[in-house]
Coordinates of C-alpha atoms and ligand atoms in Angstrom, one line a residue:
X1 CA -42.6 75.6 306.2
X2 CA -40.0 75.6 303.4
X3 CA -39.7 72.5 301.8
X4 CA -35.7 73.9 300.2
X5 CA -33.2 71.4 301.0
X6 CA -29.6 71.5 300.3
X7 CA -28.6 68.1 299.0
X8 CA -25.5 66.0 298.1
X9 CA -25.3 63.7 295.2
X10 CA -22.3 61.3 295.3
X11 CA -21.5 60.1 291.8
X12 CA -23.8 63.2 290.7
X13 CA -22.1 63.1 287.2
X14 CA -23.0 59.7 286.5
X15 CA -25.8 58.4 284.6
X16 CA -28.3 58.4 287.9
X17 CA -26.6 61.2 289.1
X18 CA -26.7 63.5 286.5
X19 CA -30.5 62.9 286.1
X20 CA -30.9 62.9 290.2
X21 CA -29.2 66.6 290.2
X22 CA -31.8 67.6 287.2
X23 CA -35.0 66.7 289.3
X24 CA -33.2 68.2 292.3
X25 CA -32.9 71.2 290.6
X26 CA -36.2 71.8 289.1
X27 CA -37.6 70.8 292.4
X28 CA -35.4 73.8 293.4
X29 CA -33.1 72.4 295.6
X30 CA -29.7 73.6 296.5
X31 CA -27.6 70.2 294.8
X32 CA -23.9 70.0 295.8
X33 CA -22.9 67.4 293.1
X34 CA -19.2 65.6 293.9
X35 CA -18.0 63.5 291.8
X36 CA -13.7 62.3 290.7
X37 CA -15.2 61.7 287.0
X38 CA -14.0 57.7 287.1
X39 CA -16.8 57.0 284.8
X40 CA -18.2 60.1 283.9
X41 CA -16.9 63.4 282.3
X42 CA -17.8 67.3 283.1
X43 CA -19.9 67.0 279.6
X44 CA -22.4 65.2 281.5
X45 CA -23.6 68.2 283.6
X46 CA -22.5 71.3 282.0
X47 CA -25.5 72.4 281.2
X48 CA -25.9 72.6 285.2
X49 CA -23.2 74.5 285.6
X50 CA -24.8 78.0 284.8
X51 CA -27.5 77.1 287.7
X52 CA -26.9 79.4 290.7
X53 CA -28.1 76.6 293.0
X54 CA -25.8 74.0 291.3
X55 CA -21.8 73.5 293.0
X56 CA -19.6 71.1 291.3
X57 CA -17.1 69.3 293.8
X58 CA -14.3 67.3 292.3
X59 CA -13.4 64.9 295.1
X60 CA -12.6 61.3 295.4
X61 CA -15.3 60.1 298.4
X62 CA -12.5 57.3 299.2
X63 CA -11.1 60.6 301.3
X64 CA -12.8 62.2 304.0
X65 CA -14.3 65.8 303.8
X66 CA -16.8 67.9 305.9
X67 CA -20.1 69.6 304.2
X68 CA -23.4 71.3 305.7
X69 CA -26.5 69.2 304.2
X70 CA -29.9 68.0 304.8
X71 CA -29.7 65.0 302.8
X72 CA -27.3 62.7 300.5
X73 CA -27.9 60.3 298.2
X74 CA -24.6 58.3 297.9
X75 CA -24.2 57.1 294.3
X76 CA -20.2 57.0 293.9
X77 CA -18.8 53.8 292.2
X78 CA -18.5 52.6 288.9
X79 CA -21.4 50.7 287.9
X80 CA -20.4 48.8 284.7
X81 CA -18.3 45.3 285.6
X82 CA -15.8 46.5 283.0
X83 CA -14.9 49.1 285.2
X84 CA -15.6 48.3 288.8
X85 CA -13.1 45.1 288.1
X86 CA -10.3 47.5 286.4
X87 CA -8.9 47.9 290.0
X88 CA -11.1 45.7 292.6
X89 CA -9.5 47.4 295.6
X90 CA -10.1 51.1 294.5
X91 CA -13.7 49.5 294.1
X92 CA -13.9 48.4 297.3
X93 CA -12.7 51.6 299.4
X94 CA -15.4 53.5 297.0
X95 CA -18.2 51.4 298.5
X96 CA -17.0 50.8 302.1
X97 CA -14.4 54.0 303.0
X98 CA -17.5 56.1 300.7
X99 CA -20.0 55.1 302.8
X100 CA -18.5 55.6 306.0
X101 CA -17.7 59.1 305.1
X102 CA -20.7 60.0 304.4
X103 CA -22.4 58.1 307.3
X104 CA -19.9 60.4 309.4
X105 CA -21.6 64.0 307.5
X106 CA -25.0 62.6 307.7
X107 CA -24.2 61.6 311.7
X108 CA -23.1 65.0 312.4
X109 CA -25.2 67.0 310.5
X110 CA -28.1 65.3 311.0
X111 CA -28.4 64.7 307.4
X112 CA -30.7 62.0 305.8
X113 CA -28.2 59.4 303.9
X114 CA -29.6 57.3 300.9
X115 CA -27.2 54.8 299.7
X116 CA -27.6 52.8 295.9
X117 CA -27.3 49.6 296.8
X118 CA -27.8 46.6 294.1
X119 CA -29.3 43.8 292.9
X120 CA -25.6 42.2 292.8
X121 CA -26.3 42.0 296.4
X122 CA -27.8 39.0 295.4
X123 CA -25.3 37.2 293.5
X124 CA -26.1 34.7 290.7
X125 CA -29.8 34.1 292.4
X126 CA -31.5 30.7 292.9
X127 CA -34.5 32.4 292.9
X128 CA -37.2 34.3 290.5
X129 CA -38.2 37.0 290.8
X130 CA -35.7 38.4 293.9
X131 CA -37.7 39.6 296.9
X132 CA -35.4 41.8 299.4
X133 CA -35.9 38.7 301.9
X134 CA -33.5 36.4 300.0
X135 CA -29.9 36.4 301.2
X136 CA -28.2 36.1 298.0
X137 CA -25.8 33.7 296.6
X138 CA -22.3 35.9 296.1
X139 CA -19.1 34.5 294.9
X140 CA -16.9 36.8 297.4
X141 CA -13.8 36.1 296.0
X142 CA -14.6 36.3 292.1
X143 CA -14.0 39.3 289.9
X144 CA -17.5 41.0 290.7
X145 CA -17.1 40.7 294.5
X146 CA -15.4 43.7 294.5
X147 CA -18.7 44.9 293.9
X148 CA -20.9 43.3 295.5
X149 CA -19.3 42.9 298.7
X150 CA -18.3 46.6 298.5
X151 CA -22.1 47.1 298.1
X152 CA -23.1 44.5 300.9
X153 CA -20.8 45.7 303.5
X154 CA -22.0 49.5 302.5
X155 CA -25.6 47.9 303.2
X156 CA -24.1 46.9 306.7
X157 CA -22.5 50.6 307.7
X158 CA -25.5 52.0 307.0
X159 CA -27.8 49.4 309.1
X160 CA -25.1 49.6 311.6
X161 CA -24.8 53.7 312.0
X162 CA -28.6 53.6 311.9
X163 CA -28.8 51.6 315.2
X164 CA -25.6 52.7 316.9
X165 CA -26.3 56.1 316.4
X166 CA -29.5 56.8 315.3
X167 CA -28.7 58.3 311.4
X168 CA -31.6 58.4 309.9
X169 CA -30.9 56.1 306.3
X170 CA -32.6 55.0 303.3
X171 CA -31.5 51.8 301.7
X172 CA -32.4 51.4 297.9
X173 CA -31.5 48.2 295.9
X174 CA -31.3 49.5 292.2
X175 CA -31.8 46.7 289.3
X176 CA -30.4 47.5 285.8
X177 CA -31.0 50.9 285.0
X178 CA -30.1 52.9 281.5
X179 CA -30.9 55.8 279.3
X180 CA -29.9 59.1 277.7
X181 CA -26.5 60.1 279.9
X182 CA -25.0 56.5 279.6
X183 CA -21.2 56.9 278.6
X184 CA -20.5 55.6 275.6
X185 CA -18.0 53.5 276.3
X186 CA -19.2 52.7 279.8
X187 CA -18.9 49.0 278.7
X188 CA -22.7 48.0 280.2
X189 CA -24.8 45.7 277.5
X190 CA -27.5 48.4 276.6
X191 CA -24.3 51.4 275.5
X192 CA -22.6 48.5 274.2
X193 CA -25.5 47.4 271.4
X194 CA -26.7 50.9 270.6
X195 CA -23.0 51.9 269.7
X196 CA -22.4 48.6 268.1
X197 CA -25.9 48.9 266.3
X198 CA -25.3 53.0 265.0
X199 CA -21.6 51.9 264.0
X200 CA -22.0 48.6 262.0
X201 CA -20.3 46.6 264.5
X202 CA -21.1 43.3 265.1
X203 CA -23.3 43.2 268.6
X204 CA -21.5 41.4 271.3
X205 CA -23.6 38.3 273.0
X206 CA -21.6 37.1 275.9
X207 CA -22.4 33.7 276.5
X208 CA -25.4 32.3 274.2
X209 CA -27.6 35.1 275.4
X210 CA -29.6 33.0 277.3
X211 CA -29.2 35.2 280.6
X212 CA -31.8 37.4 282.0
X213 CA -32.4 40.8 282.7
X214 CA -34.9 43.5 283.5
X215 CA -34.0 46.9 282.1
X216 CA -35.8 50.3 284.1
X217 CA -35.7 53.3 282.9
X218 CA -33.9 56.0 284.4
X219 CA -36.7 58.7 284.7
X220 CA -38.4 56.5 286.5
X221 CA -35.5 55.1 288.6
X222 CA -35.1 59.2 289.8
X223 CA -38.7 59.2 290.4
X224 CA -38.4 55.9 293.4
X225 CA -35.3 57.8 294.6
X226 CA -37.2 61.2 295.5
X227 CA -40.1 59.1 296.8
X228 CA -37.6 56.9 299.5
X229 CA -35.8 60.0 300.6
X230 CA -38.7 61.9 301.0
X231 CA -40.8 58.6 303.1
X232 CA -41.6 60.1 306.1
X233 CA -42.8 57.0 308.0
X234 CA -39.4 55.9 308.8
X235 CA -39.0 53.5 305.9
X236 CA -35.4 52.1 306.1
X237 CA -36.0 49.9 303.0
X238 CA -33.8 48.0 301.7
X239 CA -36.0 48.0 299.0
X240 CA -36.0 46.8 295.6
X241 CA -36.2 49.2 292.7
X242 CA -36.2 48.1 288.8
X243 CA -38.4 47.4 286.3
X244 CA -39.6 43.6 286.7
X245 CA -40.4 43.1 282.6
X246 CA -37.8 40.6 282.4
X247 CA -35.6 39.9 278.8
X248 CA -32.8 37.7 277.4
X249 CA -29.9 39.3 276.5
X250 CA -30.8 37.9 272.8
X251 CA -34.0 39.5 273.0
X252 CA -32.4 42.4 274.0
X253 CA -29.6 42.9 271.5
X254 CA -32.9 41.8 268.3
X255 CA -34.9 44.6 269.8
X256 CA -32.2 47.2 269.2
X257 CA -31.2 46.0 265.6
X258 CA -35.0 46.0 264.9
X259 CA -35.3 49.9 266.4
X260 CA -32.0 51.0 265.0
X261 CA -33.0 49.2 261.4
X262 CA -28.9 48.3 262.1
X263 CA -27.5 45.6 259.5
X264 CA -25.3 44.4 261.8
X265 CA -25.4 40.6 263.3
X266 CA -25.3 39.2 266.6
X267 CA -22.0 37.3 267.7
X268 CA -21.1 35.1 270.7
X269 CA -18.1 35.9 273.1
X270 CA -17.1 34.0 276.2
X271 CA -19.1 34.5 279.0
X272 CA -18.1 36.6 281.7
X273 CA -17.6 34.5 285.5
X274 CA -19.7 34.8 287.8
X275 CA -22.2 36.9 285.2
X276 CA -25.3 35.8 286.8
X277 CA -28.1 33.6 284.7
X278 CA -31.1 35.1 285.9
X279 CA -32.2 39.0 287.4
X280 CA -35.8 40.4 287.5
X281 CA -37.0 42.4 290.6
X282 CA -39.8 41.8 292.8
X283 CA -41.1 45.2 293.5
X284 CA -44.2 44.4 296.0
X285 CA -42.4 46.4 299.2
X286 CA -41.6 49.5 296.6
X287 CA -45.7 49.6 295.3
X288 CA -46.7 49.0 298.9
X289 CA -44.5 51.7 300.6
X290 CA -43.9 54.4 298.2
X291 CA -46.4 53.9 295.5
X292 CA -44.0 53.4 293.3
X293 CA -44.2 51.4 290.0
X294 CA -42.0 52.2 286.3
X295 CA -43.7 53.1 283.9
X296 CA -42.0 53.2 280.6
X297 CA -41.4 50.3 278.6
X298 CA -38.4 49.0 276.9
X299 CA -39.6 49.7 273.6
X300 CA -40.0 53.4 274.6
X301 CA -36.8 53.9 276.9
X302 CA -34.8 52.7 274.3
X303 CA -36.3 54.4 272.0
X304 CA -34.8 57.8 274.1
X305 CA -31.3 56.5 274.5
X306 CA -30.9 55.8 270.7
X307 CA -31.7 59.1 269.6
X308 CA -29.6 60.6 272.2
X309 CA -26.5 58.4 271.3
X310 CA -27.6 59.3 267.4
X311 CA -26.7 62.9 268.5
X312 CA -23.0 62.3 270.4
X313 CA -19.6 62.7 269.7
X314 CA -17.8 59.8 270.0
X315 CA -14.7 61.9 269.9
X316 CA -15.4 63.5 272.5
X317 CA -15.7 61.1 275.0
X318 CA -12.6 59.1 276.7
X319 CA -13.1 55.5 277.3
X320 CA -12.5 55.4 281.4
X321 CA -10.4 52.1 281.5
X322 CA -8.7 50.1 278.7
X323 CA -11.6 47.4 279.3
X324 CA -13.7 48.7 276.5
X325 CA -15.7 48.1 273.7
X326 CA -13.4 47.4 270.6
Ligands
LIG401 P1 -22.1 55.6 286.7 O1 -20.8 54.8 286.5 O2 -22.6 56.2 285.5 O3 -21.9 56.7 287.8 C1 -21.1 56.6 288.9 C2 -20.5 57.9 289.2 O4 -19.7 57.8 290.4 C3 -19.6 58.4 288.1 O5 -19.8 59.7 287.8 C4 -18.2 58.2 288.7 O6 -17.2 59.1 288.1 C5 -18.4 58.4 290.1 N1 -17.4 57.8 291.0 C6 -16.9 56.6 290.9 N2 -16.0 56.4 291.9 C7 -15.9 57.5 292.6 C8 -15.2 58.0 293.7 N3 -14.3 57.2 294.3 N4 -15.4 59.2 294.2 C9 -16.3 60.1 293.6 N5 -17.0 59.7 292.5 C10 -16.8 58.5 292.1 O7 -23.1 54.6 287.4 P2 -24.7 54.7 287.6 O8 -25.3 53.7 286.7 O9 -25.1 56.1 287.5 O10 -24.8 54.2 289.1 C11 -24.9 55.1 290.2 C12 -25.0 54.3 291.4 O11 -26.1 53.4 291.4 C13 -23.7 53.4 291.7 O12 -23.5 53.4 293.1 C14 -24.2 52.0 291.3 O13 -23.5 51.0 292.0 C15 -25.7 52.0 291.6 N6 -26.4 51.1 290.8 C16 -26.6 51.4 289.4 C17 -27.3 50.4 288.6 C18 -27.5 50.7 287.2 O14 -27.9 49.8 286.5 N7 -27.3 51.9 286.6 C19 -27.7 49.2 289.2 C20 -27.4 49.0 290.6 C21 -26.8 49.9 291.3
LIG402 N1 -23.5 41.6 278.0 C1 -23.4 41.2 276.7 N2 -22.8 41.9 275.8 C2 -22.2 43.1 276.1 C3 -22.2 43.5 277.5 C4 -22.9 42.8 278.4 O1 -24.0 40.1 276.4 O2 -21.6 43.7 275.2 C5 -24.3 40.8 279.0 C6 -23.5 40.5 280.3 O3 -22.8 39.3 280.1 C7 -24.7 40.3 281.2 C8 -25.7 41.3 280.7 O4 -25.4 41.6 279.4 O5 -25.2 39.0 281.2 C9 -25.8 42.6 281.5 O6 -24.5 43.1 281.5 P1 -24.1 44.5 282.1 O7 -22.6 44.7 282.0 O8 -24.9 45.6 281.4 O9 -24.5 44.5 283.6 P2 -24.7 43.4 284.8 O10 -26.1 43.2 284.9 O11 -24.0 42.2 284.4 O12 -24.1 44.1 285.9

C-alpha cells in the first residue's frame, strides 16, 4: 500500500513549520506549505523551493480556501507574545476563523487535521508539573488571551467537528519549543539572549528571573508531531508535548553567556502581565501513547541555535512588528 501522502502545513514557514515540511519531505511526502509570512520570511524555506514535491501557498488562513489533502497540521499564528498581542483580534480570527477552515477541508476531504495547541491553554498554572487533566487558570481578558483563548476555542472546534461530524483530529499541546529557524527578531526569550549574547547587548530578564520554563528542542518536537498524526488507534490527544527539564529564566539567560563566552550582563525589566510563574510539562500520556520522549538537552539544543544564529544576517531579516528587541 503506498504510504505517499499529500500534506498541508499551516504556518509551514515558521520555526515548527519549516522543520515539519523538512521531515515531510525526506519522508517523501507531497507538502503544500501556506503561509502570509506574519512571523516568518521566504528565507526560511528557500532551500525547499527547488523540491518537486514542495508548493508554496501565500494565503492568510483567516480566509477560506479549498485544497485536496490527506492530512494537515494547522500551525498558523504567531507564537511569540510580542507578536500575537501586536493586534489581539487578527490573533484571534488566526486561531478560531484558521481552524474552522481547515476543519471545513479536512471535513470534506476526509483529511486528518492536527492542530498546535499550547501550554498557554493553561494560563498562569497552580499546579507542577501540568498534566492535560488540569483546566487551566487563564486571564481571558488580559493581553495574552488573545492567545490563549484563540488557542482554547480552536481546541473546542476541533473536539466539536470531531463529534458532530466525525473528522478525524489530533490535538497536540506544544510547550516552549526553539532552535535553528527561530527569527531573529521573533521577540521569544531564547532569540532574544542569543542575539543579545553574539551582539554585546545587555540580556533582558523580565521580572527577577525567577519564572520557570522548560525549553524542547525542535527536532524532537517534529519527531511527536509525525508520531500523533500517524497514531492509528484513534488517539485524539490533547496531549502534552515539551521537554519537562524545567529552568529559571536566570538560569537560562547564565547558560547562554557561559556557551557564547558573551561579556555581556544580565539586566532586569518590568515584568510582562499575566507572564506566567511556573511551566514544565507532564509528558506521561505522550510516553504512554506514542512512545514519545525528547531527547536532547538544553546544553546541546542550544548549542545548535547559537551556531546557526553565529552564521545569519541580521540585515537581512525584517523585524515582523515594531514590538522588538532594541
Ligand atoms: P512561528 O511564529 O515561528 O510560526 C508561525 C507561522 O504562522 C509563521 O510562519 C507565520 O507567518 C504564520 N502565520 C501567522 N499568522 C498566519 C495567518 N493568519 N495565515 C497564515 N500564516 C500565518 O511560531 P512557531 O513557534 O513555529 O509555532 C507554530 C505553532 O505552534 C503556532 O500555532 C504556535 O501557537 C504553536 N506553539 C508553538 C510553541 C513554541 O514554543 N514554538 C509553543 C506552543 C504552541
Ligand atoms: N523573557 C525574558 N526576556 C526576554 C524575553 C522573554 O525574561 O527578552 C521571559 C518572559 O517574561 C517569560 C519567559 O522569558 O517569562 C519566556 O518568554 P517567551 O516570550 O519566550 O515565551 P512565553 O513562554 O512567555 O510564551
Amino acid at each position: 500500500m503506498s504510504t505517499y501522502k499529500r500534506i498541508l502545513v499551516t504556518g509551514g514557514a515558521g520555526l515548527i513549520g519549516s522543520h515539519l515540511c523538512r521531515r515531510l519531505l525526506a519522508d517523501d511526502h507531497d507538502v503544500i506549505c501556506m503561509d502570509n509570512f506574519f512571523t516568518s520570511q521566504k528565507r526560511d524555506i528557500a532551500a525547499l523551493l527547488d523540491n518537486p514535491n514542495f508548493e508554496l501557498i501565500r494565503h492568510d488562513i483567516t480566509e477560506p480556501i479549498w485544497l485536496e489533502v490527506d492530512e494537515i497540521y494547522n500551525l498558523a499564528c504567531p507564537a511569540s507574545p510580542v507578536h500575537y498581542q501586536f493586534n489581539p483580534v487578527k490573533t484571534l480570527q488566526t486561531s478560531i476563523l484558521g481552524a474552522m477552515h481547515m476543519l471545513d477541508i479536512a471535513d470534506r476531504t476526509k483529511a486528518r487535521i492536527l492542530q498546535a495547541s499550547t501550554s498557554e491553554v493553561y494560563g498562569d498554572p497552580d499546579i507542577s508539573p501540568q498534566t492535560e487533566a488540569y483546566r487551566g487558570r487563564v486571564n481571558p481578558i488580559g493581553p495574552r488571551a488573545c492567545y490563549d483563548e484563540g488557542k482554547r476555542c480552536a481546541e473546542t472546534l476541533l473536539f466539536d467537528y470531531h463529534r458532530m461530524r466525525g473528522v478525524d483530529i489530533r490535538v497536540v499541546r506544544i510547550f516552549n519549543t526553539y532552535g535553528p529557524g527561530l527569527h531573529p527578531y521573533d521577540g521569544r526569550v531564547i532569540s532574544n539572549f542569543i542575539i543579545q549574547a553574539l551582539s554585546s547587548q545587555n540580556l533582558t530578564i523580565y521580572g527577577d528571573g525567577s519564572q520557570t520554563r522548560s525549553f524542547c528542542y525542535v527536532d524532537d518536537l517534529v519527531d511527536a508531531l509525525v508520531l500523533m498524526m500517524e497514531n492509528e488507534a484513534g488517539f485524539t490527544g490533547p496531549v502534552n508535548l515539551g521537554n519537562p527539564e524545567e529552568f529559571t529564566i536566570r538560569q537560562l539567560a547564565e547558560r547562554v553567556l557561559e556557551m557564547t563566552g558573551s561579556e555581556s550582563t544580565l539586566v532586569e525589566m518590568p515584568l510582562p502581565a499575566d507572564d506566567p510563574t511556573q511551566r514544565r510539562p507532564d509528558i506521561a500520556l505522550a510516553r504512554e501513547k506514542l512512545g514519545w520522549e525528547p531527547t536532547t538537552s538544553l546544553r546541546e539544543g542550544l548549542g545548535r541555535t547559537i551556531e546557526a544564529f553565529n552564521l545569519i544576517d541580521l540585515a537581512r531579516y525584517r523585524p515582523p512588528t515594531p514590538n522588538r528587541i532594541k
